[in-house]
XYZ file of C-alpha atoms in Angstrom:
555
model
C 0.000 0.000 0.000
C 1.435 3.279 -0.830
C 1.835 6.124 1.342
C -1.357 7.998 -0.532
C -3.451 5.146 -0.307
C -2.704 4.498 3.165
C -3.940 8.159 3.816
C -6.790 7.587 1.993
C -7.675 4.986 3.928
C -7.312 6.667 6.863
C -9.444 9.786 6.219
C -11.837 7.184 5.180
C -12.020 5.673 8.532
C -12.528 8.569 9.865
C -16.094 9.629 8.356
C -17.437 6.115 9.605
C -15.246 5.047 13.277
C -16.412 7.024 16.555
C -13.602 7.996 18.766
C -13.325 7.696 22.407
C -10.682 10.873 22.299
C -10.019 13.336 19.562
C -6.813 15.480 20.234
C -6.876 18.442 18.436
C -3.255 20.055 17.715
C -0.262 18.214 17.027
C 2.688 19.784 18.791
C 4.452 18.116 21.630
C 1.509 18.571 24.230
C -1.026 16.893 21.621
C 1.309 13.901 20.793
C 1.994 13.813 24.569
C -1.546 13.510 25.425
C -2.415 11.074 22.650
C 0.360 9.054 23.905
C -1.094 8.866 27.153
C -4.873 8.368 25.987
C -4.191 5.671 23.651
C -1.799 3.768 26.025
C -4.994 3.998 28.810
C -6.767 1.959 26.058
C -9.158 5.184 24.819
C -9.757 4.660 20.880
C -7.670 8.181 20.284
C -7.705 10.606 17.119
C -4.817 12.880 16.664
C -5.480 15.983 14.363
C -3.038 18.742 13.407
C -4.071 21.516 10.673
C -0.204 21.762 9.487
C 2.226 19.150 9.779
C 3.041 17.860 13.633
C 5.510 20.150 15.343
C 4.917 22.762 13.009
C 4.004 25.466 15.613
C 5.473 26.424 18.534
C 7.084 22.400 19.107
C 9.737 22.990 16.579
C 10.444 26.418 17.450
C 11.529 26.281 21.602
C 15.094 26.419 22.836
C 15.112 22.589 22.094
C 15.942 21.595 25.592
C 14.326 19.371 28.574
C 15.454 21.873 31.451
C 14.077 22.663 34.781
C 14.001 26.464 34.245
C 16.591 27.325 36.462
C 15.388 31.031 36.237
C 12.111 30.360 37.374
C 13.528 29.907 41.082
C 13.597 33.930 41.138
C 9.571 34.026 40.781
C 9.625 31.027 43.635
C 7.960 28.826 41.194
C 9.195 25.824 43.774
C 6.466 23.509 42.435
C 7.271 24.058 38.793
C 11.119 23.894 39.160
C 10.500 20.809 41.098
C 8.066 18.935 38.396
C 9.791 19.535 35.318
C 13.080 18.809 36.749
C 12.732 15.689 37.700
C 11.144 15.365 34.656
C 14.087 15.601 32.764
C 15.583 12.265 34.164
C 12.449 10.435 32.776
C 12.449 11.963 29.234
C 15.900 11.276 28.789
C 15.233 7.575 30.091
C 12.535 7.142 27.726
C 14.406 8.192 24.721
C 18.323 9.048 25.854
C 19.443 9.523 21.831
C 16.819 12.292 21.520
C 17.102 13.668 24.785
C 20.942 13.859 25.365
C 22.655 15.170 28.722
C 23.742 18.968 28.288
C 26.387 20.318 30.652
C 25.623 23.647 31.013
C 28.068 26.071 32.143
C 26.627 29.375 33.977
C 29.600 31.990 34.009
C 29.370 34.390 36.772
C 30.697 38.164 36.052
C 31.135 41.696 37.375
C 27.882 43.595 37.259
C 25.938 39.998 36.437
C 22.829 39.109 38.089
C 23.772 36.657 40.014
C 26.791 36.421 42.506
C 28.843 33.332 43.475
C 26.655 32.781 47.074
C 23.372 33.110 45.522
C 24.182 31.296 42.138
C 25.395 28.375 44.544
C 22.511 28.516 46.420
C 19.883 28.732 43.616
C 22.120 25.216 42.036
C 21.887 23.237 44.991
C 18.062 24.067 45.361
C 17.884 23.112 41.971
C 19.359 20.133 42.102
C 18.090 19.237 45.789
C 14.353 19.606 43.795
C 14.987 17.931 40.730
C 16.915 14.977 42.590
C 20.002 15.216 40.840
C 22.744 12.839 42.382
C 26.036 11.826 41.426
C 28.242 13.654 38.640
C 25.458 15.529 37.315
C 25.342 17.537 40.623
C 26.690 21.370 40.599
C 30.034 22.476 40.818
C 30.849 25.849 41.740
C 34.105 26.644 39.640
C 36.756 29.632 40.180
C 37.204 31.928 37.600
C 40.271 29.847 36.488
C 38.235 26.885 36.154
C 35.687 28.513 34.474
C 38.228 29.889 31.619
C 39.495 26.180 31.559
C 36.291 24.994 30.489
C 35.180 27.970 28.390
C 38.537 29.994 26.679
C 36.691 32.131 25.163
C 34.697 33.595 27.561
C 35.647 37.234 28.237
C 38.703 37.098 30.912
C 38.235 40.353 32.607
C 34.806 40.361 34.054
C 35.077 36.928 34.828
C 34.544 36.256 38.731
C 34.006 32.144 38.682
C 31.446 29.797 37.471
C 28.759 27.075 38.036
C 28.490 23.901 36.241
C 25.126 21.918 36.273
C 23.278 19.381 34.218
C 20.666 20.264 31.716
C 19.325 18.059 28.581
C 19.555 18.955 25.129
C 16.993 17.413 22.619
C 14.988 18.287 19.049
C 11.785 19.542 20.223
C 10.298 18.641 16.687
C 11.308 14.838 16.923
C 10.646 14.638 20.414
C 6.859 15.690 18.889
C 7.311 12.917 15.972
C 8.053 9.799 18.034
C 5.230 10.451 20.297
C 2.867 10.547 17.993
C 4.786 7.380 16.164
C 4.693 5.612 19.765
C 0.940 6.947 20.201
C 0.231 5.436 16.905
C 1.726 2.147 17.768
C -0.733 2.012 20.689
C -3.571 1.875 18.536
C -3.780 6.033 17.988
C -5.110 7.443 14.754
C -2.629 10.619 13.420
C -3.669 12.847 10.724
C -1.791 15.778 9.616
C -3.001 18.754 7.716
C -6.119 18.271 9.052
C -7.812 21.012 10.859
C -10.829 21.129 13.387
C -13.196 23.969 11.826
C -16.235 23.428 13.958
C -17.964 21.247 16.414
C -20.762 19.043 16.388
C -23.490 18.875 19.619
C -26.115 16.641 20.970
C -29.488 17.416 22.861
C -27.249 18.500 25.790
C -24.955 20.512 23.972
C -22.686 18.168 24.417
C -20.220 18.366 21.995
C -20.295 14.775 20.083
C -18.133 15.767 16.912
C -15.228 17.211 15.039
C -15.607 18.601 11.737
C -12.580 18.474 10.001
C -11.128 20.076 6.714
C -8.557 18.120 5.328
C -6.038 20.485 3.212
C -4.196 18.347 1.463
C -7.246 16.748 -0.526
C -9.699 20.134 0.410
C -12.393 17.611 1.797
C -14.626 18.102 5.058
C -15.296 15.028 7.209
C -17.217 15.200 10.316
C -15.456 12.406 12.858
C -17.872 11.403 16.115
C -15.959 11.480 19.189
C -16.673 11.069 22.912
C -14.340 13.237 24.728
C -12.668 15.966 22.752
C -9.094 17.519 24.106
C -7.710 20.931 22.285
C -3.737 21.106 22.714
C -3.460 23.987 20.449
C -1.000 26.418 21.795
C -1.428 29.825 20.064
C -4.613 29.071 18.761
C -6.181 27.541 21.786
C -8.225 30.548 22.248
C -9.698 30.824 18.897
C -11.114 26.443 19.315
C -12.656 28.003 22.693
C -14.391 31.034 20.682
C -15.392 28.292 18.124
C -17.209 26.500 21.229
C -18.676 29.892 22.597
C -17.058 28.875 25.851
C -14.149 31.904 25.878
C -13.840 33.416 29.044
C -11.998 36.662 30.080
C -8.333 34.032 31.283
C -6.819 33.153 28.314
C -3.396 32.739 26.262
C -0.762 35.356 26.150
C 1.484 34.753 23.439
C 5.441 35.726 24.134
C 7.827 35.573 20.752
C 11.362 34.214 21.046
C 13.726 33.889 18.396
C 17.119 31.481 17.941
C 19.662 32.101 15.457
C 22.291 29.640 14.349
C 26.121 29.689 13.365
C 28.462 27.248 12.366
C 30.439 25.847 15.116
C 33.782 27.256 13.637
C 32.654 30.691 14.166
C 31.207 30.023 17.738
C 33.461 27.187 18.816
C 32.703 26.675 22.083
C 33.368 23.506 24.411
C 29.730 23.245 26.798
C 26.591 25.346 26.249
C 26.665 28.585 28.341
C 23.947 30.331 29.755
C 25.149 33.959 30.567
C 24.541 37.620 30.749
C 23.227 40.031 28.863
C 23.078 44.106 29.302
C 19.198 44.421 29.920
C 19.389 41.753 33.068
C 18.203 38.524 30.868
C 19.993 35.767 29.877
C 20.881 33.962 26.774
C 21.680 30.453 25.835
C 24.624 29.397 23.314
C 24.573 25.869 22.729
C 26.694 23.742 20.493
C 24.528 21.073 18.418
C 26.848 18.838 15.843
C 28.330 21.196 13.220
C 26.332 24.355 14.305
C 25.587 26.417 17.568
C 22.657 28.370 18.212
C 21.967 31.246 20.663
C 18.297 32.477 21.930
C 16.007 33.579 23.103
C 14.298 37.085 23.231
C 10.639 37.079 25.173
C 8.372 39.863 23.894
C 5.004 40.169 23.774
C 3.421 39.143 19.856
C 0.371 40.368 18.737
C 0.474 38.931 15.122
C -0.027 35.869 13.132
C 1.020 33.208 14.878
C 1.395 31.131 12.008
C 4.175 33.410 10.238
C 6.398 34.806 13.192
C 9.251 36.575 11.489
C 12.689 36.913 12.624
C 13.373 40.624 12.572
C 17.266 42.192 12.131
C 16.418 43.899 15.232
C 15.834 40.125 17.120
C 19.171 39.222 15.366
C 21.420 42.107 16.493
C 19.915 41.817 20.166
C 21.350 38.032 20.410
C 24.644 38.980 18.457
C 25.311 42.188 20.661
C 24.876 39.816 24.160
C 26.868 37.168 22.417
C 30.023 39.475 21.277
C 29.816 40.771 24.954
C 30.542 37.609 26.461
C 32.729 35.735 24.023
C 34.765 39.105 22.425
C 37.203 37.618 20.407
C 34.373 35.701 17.751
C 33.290 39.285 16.617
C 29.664 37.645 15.257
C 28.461 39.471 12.330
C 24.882 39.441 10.926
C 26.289 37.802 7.807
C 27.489 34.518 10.248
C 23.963 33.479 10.670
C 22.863 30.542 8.634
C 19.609 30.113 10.050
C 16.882 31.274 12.923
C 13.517 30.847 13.771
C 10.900 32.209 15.609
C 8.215 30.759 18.100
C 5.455 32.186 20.146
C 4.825 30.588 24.011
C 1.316 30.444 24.679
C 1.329 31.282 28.510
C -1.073 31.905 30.535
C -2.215 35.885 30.776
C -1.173 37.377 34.302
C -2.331 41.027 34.633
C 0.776 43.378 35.332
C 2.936 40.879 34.402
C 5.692 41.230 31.301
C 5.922 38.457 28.742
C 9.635 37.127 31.178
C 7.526 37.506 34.163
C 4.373 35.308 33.240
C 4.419 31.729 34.619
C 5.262 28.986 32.480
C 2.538 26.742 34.543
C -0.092 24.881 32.508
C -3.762 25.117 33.119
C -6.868 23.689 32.038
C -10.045 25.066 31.172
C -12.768 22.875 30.953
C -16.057 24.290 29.323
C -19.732 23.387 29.671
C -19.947 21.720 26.225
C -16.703 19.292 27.759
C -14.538 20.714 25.275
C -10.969 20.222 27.817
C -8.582 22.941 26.448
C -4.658 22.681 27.715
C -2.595 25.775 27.782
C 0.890 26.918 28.991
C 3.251 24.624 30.386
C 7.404 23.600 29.066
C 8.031 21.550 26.815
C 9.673 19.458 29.850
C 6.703 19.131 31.343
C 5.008 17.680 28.490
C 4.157 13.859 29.457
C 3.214 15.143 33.225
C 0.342 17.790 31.349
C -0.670 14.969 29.012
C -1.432 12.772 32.369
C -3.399 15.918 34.175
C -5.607 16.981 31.239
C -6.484 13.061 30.428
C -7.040 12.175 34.220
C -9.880 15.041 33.243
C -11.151 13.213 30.559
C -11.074 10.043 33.154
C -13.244 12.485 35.543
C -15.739 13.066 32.693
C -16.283 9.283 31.505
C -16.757 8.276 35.332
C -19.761 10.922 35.345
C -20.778 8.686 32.537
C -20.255 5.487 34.124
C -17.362 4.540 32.663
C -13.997 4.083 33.927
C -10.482 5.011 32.696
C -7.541 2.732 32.758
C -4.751 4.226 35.468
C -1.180 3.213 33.293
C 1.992 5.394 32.990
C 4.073 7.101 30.005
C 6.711 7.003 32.326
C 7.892 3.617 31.589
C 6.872 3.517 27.649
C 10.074 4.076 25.713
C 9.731 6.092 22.549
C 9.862 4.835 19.061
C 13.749 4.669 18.521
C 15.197 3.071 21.113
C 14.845 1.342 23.257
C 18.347 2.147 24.845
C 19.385 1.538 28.470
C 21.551 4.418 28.412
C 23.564 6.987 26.901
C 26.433 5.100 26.699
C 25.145 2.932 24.694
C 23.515 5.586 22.480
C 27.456 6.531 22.169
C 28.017 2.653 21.382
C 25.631 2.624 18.734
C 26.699 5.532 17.126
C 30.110 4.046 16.506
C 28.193 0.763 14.839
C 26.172 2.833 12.595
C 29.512 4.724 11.271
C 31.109 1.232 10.754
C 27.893 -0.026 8.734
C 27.783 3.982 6.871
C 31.593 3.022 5.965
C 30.477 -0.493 4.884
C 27.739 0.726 2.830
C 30.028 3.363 0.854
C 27.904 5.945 2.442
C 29.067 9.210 4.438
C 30.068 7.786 7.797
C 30.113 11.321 9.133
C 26.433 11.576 9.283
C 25.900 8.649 11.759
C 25.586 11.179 15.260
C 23.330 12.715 13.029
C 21.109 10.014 12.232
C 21.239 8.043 15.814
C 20.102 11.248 17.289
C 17.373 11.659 14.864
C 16.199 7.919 14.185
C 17.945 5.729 16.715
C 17.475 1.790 16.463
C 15.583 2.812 13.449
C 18.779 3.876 11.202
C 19.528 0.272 10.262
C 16.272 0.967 8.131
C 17.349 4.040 6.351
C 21.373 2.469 5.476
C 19.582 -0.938 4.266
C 17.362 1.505 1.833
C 20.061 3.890 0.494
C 22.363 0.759 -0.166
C 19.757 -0.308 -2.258
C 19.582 3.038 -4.532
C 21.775 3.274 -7.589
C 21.753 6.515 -8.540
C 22.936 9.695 -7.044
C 25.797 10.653 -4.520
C 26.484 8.524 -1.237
C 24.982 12.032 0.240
C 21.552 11.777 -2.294
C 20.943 8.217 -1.277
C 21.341 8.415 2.090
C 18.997 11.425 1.994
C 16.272 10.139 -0.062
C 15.796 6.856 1.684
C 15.851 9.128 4.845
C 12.742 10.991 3.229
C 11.364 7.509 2.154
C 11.326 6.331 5.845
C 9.800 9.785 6.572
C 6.956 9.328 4.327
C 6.603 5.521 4.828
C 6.691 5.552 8.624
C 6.285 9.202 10.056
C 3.658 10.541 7.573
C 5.808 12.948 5.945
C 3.766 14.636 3.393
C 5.075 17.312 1.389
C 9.785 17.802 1.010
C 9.523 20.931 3.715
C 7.905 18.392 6.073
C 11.381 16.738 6.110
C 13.741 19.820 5.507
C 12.379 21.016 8.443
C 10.561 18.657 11.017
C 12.186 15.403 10.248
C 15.533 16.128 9.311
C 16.151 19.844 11.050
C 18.425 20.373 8.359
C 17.049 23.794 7.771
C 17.830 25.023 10.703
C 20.741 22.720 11.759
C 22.246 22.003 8.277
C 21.188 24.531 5.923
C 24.538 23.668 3.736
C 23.161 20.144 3.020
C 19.613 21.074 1.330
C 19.988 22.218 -2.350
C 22.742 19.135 -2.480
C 19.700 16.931 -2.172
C 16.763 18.964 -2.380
C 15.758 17.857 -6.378
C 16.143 14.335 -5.529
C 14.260 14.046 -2.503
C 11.857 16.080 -3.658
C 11.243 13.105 -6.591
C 10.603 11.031 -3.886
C 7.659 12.531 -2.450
C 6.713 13.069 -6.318
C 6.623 9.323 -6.338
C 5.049 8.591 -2.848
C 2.131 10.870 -3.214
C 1.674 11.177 -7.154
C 2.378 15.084 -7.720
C 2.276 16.613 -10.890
C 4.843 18.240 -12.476
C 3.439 21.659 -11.618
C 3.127 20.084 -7.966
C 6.305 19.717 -7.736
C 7.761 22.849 -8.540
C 5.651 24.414 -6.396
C 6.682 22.139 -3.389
C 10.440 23.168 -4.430
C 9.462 26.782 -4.088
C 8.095 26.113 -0.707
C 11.098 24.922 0.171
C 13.670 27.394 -1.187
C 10.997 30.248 0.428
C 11.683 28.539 3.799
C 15.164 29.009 3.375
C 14.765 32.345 2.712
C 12.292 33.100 5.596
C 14.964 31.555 8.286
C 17.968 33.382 6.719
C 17.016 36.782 5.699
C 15.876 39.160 7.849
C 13.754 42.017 7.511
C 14.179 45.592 9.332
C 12.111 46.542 11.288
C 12.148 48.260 14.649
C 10.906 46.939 17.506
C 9.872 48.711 20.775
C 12.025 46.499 23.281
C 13.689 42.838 23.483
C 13.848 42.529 27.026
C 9.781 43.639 28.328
């Protein structure tokens, strides 16, 4: 069956099978919850009106942190959830969720001092339950230098070491829904909830659904339904007439990325800036990337754009702190640009809102999930469907009481990073077999894990092309045949994260994997160049930056 026919099939299945659970919204709070639904044994619909991870999921920081900073607002609870949280994420998928020693540099005029900074670590660690290596180490300023030359020598007081995690938020979001799927979970991209459906109660007992790719409407009967939206959480709630005067605030951040030769650094720092934030630089294979602003957006969510100003702002705090590099504009390879949907606090600035979920629950049962980290994904998944739970016991029924905690992702399973390490060195020595570019295997482990054997066995098998092409198409291939890849900037950017993590690599490939989703889904030869245009305008949106002002990065 090919990959059209099997989505044919689906959206067939959909206008005649009623669901226990529709999730609506695909990002890494949808694929957690569907994850957790369909594991409970609920019959569970997954619906995203782009492609998964599209939104604000492939657009964070990109890592599983306890939000160190958050200790200032004596957030104790929060700190305390998500970072223990990052000990079970990493278990349950240690090649996409990698340990990240983070190195906090301490300086004259800084915000924090050497008392306080190893204070606010050993609370940290004392609530997230760090033990062992991964506990802080307060570092002199020689020590520091030692660990990070090119930090700037003569503000330098000393240092703190701690553990973070580093991951890709956007394949984080895939294998849930992949490991969702494999517990019985329907997933349908491109396929967005326009309207609701109600019984004598005004109940809601349907979805209607426009699917984009193939511009049909399907209404899909459903039981319980859950919105995981984000950004556009508010606008399902005005759909439902159940908006109230609490909702979403969105806050824009933006990440630019340079090659690792002109930001060569050792451990990602998180240091200083002039206005009293702080900014992450954090080294990821060949590149390193450096966010984040937080100010407040008022625009389309769906086309957030990186402005020169948002640029300048991360290369000015960067320069400040590591001198000698000298960052220009004209370093940047790539960027992006997400909006967090947090909660609205009166008063508040976009850095001073709390990054707590909450749940609003409306008199049709529409369940609508806002906020929250994307740490703290799997534990919000668990809250909003012990909801659902409370609404099916009101109906007499009863909801099986499992845990994602123990359900390793689609990938592994590994038993720890060591042997993630392990099998990295395997898959060079089968890449090397295989004539193929042995360089790229920490690249695919961290994407794919245990499923990279797939990808090698299908590239060996292609003829034409570089040892670069056929690696890269039967990469899209799996993509499409196994992760419901549908159009080439599904892959560029959500599978692969070459566009923002290896723009060099694209136009290399881009005609011939673009012929593979020609193939796959039957596109037209006007189809296809306009799915290469969609492409190339990507590029252009991440790397090229327009001018203008803006009022203030740091509000």
């Amino acid at each position: 069956m090919t990959a059209l026919t099997t989505r044919s099939a689906t959206l067939k299945k959909l206008s005649t099978q009623k669901f226990d659970l529709i999730v609506i919204g695909g990002g890494i709070t949808g694929a957690g919850v569907a994850l957790d639904a369909a594991s409970r044994g609920l019959d569970t619909l997954i619906i995203e009106r782009n492609d998964f991870a599209s939104g604000t999921s492939s657009k964070s920081t990109k890592l599983i942190h306890g939000g160190l900073r958050y200790l200032k607002n004596l957030e104790i609870g929060l700190v305390r959830e998500v970072g223990q949280e990052r000990a079970v994420v990493h278990e349950l998928a240690p090649h996409l969720v990698r340990p990240e020693k983070m190195l906090l540099p301490l300086v004259e005029g800084g915000s924090l001092g050497k008392l306080s900074t190893s204070m606010a670590l050993w609370v940290y660690d004392f609530l997230a339950d760090v033990e062992g290596d991964d506990k802080r180490i307060m570092l002199t300023k020689e020590e520091t230098a030692n660990y990070e030359p090119l930090l700037r020598d003569d503000i330098l007081k000393g240092g703190g070491f701690y553990a973070e995690y580093r991951t890709d938020d956007a394949r984080l979001t895939i294998e849930n829904v992949k490991t969702a799927m494999r517990h019985g979970a329907t997933a349908v991209n491109y396929a967005e909830a326009v309207d609701f459906t109600y019984d004598e109660q005004e109940t809601i007992n349907g979805v209607v659904i426009h699917d984009r790719h193939t511009d049909q409407t399907i209404t899909v009967r459903t039981e319980h339904v859950i919105s995981c939206t984000g950004p556009w959480v508010d606008d399902l709630r005005k759909v439902d007439k159940s908006m109230t005067n609490r909702g979403v605030f969105l806050s824009k951040g933006v990440h630019i990325v340079v090659s690792r030769e002109r930001l060569p650094l050792q451990h990602a720092v998180y240091f200083d800036v002039a206005d009293g934030r702080m900014l992450f630089a954090i080294p990821r294979l060949r590149c390193t990337y450096i966010g984040t602003t937080d100010t407040p957006y008022k625009g389309d969510p769906n086309a957030i754009p990186t402005f020169l100003e948002d640029v300048q702002y991360l290369l000015d705090g960067t320069n400040a702190i590591f001198p000698t590099v000298n960052l220009k504009v004209e370093d940047v390879e790539s960027s992006w640009a997400g909006v967090r949907p947090l909660i609205y606090e009166e008063g508040k600035s976009a850095g001073e809102m709390s990054r707590k979920d909450e749940i609003f629950e409306s008199k049709s049962g529409l369940l609508s999930i806002a906020g929250g980290k994307l740490t703290g994904y799997r534990k919000m998944a668990e809250r909003v469907v012990d909801r659902v739970g409370k609404q099916m016991k009101a109906d007499g029924s009863k909801l099986k009481k499992t845990s994602t905690k123990d359900l390793a992702l689609t990938g592994g399973p590994f038993a720890d990073y060591e042997e993630v390490l392990t099998y990295e060195e395997t898959i060079a020595n089968q890449l090397l077999a295989s004539s193929l570019a042995p360089d790229r295997a920490g690249y695919l482990v961290a994407n794919y894990g245990k499923q990279t054997p797939a990808i090698i066995e299908a590239a060996t098998k292609r003829s034409e092309g570089t040892d670069v092409a056929r690696l890269a198409c039967a990469e899209a291939a799996y993509c499409i045949d196994n992760e419901l890849a549908l159009y080439p900037l599904d892959w560029v950017e959500r599978r692969s994260g070459r566009l923002y993590f290896d723009m060099p690599s694209i136009e290399p490939v881009l005609n011939e994997v673009t012929d593979v989703f020609v193939k796959a889904y039957d596109y037209t030869e006007a189809e296809r160049e306009q799915e290469l245009e969609k492409v190339r305008a990507a590029i252009k949106w991440v790397s090229e930056f327009a001018a203008e002002p803006v009022a203030t990065l740091s509000e």
